GROMACS .gro file of C-alpha atoms in nm:
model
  231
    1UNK     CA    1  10.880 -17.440  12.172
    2UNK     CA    2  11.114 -17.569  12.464
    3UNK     CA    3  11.253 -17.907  12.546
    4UNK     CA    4  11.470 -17.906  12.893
    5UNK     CA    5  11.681 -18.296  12.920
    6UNK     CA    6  11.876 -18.356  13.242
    7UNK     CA    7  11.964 -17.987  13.231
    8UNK     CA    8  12.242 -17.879  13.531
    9UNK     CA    9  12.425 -17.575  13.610
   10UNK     CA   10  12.685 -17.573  13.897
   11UNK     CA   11  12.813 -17.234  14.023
   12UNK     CA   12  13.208 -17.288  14.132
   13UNK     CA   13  13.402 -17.087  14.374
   14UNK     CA   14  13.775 -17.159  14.504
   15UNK     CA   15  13.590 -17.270  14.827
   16UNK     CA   16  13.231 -17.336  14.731
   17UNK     CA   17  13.076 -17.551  14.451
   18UNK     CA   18  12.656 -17.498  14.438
   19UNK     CA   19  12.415 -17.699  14.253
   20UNK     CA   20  12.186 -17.394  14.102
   21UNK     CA   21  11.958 -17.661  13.879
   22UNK     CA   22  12.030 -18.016  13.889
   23UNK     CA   23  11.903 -18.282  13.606
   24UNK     CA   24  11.607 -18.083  13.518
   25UNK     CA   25  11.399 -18.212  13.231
   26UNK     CA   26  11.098 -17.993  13.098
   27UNK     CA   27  10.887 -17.864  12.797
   28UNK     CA   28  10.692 -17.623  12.722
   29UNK     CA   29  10.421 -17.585  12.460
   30UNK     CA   30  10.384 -17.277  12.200
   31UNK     CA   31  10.135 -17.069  12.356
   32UNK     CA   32  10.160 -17.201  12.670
   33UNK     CA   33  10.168 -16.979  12.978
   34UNK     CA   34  10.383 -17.137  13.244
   35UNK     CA   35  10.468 -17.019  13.636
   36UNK     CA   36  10.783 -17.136  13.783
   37UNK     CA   37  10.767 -17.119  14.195
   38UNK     CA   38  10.949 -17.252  14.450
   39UNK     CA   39  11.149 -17.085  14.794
   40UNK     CA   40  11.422 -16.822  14.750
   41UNK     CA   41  11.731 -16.997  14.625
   42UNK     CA   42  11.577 -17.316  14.459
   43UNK     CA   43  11.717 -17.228  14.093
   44UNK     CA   44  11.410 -17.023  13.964
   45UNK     CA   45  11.602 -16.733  13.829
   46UNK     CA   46  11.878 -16.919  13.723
   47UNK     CA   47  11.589 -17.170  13.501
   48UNK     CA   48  11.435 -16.853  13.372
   49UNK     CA   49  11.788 -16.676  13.259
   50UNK     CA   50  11.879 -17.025  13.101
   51UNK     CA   51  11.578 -17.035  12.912
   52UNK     CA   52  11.649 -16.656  12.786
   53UNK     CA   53  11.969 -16.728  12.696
   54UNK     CA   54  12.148 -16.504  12.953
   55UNK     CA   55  12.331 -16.765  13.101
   56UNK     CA   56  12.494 -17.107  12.992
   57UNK     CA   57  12.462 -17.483  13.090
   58UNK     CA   58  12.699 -17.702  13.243
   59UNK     CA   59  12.562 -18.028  13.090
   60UNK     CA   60  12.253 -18.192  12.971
   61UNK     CA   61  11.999 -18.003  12.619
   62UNK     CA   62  11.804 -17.700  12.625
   63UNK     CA   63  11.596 -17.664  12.286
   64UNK     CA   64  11.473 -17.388  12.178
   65UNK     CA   65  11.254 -17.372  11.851
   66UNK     CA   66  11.363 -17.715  11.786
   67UNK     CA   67  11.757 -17.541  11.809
   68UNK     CA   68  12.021 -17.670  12.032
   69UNK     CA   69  12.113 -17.394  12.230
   70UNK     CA   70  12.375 -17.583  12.524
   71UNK     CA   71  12.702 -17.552  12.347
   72UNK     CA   72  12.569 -17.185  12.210
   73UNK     CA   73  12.890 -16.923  12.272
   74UNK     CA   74  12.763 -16.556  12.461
   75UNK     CA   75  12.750 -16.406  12.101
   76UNK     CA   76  12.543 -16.694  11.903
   77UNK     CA   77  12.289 -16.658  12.180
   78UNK     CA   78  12.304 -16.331  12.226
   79UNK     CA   79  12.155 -16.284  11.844
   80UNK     CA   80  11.868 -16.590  11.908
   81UNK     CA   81  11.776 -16.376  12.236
   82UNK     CA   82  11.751 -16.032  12.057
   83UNK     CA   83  11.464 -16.104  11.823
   84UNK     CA   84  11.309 -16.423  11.980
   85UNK     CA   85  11.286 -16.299  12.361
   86UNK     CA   86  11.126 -16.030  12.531
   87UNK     CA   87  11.187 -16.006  12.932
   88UNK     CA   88  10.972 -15.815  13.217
   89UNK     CA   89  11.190 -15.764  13.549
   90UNK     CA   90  11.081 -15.735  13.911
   91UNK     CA   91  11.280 -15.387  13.918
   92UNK     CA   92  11.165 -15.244  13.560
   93UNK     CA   93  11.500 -15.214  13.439
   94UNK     CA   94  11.427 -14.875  13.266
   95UNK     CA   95  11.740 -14.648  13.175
   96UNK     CA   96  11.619 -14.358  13.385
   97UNK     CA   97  11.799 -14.081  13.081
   98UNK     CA   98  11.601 -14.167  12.847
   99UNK     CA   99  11.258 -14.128  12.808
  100UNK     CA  100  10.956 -14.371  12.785
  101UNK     CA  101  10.996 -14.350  12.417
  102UNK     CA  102  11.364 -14.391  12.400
  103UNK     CA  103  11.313 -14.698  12.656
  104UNK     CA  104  11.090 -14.882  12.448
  105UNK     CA  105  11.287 -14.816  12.113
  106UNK     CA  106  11.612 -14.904  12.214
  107UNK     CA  107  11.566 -15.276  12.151
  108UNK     CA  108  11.425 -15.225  11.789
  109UNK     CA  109  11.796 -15.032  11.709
  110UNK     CA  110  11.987 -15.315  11.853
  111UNK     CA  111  11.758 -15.522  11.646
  112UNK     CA  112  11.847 -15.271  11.345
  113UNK     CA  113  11.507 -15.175  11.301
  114UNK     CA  114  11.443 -14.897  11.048
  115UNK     CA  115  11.362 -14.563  11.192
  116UNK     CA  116  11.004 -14.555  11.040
  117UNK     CA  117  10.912 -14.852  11.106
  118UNK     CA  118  11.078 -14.781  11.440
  119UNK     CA  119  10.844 -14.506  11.524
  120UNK     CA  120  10.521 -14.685  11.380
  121UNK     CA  121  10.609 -14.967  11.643
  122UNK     CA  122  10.699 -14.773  11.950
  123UNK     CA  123  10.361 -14.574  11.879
  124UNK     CA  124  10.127 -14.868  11.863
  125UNK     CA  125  10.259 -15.046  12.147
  126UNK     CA  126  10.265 -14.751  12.381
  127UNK     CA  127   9.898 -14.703  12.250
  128UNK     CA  128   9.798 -15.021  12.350
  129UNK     CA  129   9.918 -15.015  12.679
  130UNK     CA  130   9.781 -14.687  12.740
  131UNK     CA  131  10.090 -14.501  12.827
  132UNK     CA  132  10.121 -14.335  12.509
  133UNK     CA  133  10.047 -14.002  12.741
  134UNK     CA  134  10.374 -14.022  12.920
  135UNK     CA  135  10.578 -14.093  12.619
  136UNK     CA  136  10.832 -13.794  12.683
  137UNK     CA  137  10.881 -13.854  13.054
  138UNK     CA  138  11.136 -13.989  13.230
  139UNK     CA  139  11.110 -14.318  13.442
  140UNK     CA  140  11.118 -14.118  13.772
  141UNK     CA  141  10.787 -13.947  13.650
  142UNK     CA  142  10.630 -14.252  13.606
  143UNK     CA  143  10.418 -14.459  13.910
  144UNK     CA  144  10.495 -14.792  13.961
  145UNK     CA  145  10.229 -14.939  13.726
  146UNK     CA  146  10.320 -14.686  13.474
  147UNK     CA  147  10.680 -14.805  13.472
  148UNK     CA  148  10.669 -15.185  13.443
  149UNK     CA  149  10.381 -15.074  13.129
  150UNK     CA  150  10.640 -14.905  12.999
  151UNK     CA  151  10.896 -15.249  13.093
  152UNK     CA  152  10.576 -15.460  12.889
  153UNK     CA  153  10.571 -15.265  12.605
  154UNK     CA  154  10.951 -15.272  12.580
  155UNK     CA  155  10.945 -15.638  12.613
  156UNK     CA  156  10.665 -15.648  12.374
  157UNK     CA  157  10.796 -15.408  12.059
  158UNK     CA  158  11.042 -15.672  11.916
  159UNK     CA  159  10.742 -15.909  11.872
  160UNK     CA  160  10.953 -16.158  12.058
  161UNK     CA  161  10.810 -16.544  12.028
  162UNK     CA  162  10.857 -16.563  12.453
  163UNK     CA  163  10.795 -16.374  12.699
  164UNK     CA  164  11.008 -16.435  13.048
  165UNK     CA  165  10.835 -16.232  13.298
  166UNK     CA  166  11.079 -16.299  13.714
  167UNK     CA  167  10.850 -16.171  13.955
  168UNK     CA  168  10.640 -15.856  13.762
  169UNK     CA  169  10.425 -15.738  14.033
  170UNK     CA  170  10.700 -15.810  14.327
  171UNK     CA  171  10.738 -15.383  14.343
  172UNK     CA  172  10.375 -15.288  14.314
  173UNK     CA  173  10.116 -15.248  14.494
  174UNK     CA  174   9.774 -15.497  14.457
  175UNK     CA  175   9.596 -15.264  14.257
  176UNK     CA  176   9.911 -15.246  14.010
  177UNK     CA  177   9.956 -15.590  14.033
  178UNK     CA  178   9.684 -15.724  13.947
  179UNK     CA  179   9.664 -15.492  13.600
  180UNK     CA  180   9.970 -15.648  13.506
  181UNK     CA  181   9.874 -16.010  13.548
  182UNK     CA  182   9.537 -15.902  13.350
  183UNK     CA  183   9.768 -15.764  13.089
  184UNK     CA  184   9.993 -16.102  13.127
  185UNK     CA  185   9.640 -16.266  13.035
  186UNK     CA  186   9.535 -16.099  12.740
  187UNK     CA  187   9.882 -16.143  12.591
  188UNK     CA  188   9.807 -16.542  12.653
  189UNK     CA  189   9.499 -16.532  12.484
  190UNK     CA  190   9.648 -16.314  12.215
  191UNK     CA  191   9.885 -16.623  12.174
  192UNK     CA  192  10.219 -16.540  12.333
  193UNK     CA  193  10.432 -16.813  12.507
  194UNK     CA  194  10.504 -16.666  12.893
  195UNK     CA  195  10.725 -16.799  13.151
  196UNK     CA  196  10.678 -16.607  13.475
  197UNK     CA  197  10.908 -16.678  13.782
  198UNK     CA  198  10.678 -16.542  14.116
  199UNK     CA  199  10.613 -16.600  14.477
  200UNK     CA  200  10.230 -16.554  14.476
  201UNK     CA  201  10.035 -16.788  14.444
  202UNK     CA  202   9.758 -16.548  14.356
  203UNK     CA  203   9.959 -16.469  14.029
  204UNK     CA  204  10.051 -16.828  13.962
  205UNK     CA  205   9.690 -16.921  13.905
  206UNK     CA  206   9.701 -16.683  13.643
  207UNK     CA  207   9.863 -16.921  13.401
  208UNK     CA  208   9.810 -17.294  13.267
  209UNK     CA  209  10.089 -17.462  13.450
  210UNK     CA  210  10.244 -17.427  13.764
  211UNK     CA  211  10.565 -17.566  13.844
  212UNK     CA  212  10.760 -17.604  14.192
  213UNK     CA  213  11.171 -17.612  14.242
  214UNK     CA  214  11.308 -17.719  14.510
  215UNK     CA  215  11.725 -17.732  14.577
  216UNK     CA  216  11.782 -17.748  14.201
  217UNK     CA  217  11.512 -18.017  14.119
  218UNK     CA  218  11.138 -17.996  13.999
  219UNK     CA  219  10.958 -18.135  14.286
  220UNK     CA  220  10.605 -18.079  14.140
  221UNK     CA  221  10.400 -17.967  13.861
  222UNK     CA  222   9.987 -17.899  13.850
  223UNK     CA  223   9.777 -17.733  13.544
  224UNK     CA  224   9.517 -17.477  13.653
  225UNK     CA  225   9.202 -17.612  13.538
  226UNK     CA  226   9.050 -17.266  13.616
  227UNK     CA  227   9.239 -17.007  13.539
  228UNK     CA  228   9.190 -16.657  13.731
  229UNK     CA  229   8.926 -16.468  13.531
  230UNK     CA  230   8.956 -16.135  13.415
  231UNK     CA  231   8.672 -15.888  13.563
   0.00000   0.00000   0.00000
């Protein structure tokens, strides 16, 4: 699904010029579920929002589906990340005026999604998350694990091809946590390609391959043989 070649990106002040990723090469498999690690400031985030098209290269290839995507302008990738990409943030990201439901279709409009179908979409994957209960409240009504449900299922209503997931359970508690990775899991299984940017270790083992950044550079890489099982 993803093919990385000597990919850098350099971040360029008047004063300062930083090496954010430098010469990575990498690919990853459809249906693969792959955890990107390293200390704060080694070019994880800036890895995951090049792979989801929210930011742009400076030189080397980034494939995606077997597209080019390096010399992509804002807009062209912009309409490859609407309806291939679905992404699950540390914070939520929720727009606290709207409610769960208006959260979780606000992607299908942008994706001009008809209204019935719209509503047929929302419903199943609020259903399936179980949060179909709190559909008319508002994210401030919602617990921790209730919000970033509500962040999966609005990642998940576009039916996007990848999943980028930077640091899911970093705001919740273990209990919380560990219900998302389980959901993480079952989406795997299910078939979905996930890349997950995280600090634990415990979450890492979650998925097939875990690899380590370090100042800009892939310094290691190890499949779990094991995988954490779901109780």
């Amino acid at each position: 699904m993803i093919r990385i070649e000597n990919l850098s990106k350099i971040y360029r002040t008047e004063e300062v010029e930083t090496t954010a990723l430098d010469a990575i090469s990498l690919e990853i498999a459809d249906g693969e579920f792959l955890s990107i690690m390293g200390p704060s400031g080694c070019g994880k985030s800036t890895l995951l929002n090049i792979i989801g098209l929210l930011d742009s290269v400076d030189s080397g290839s980034y494939q995606f589906m077997q597209q080019e995507m390096a010399n992509f302008k804002e807009k062209e990738r912009a309409n490859v990340r609407k309806s291939n990409i679905g992404f699950i943030f540390q914070n939520f990201n929720l727009i606290d005026e709207l409610t769960v439901v208006e959260n979780v279709t606000l992607p299908l409009i942008y994706n001009n999604v008809g209204k019935a179908e719209r509503k047929q979409r929302v419903e199943e994957v609020l259903e399936r998350l179980d949060i179909a209960h709190r559909a008319k409240h508002f994210p401030q009504q919602l617990s921790g694990g209730q919000q970033q449900r509500v962040a999966v299922a609005r990642a998940l209503v576009t039916r996007p091809k990848l999943i980028l997931a930077d640091e899911p359970t970093g705001n919740l508690d273990s209990k919380n946590g560990n219900e998302v990775m389980e959901l993480m899991t079952e989406l795997h299984q299910e078939g979905a390609t996930i890349v997950m940017v995280t600090h634990s270790a415990y979450d890492a083992a979650f998925s097939n391959r875990i690899i380590t950044l370090k100042d800009g550079k892939i310094v290691s890489e190890k499949k779990n043989e094991r995988q954490v099982e779901i109780v």
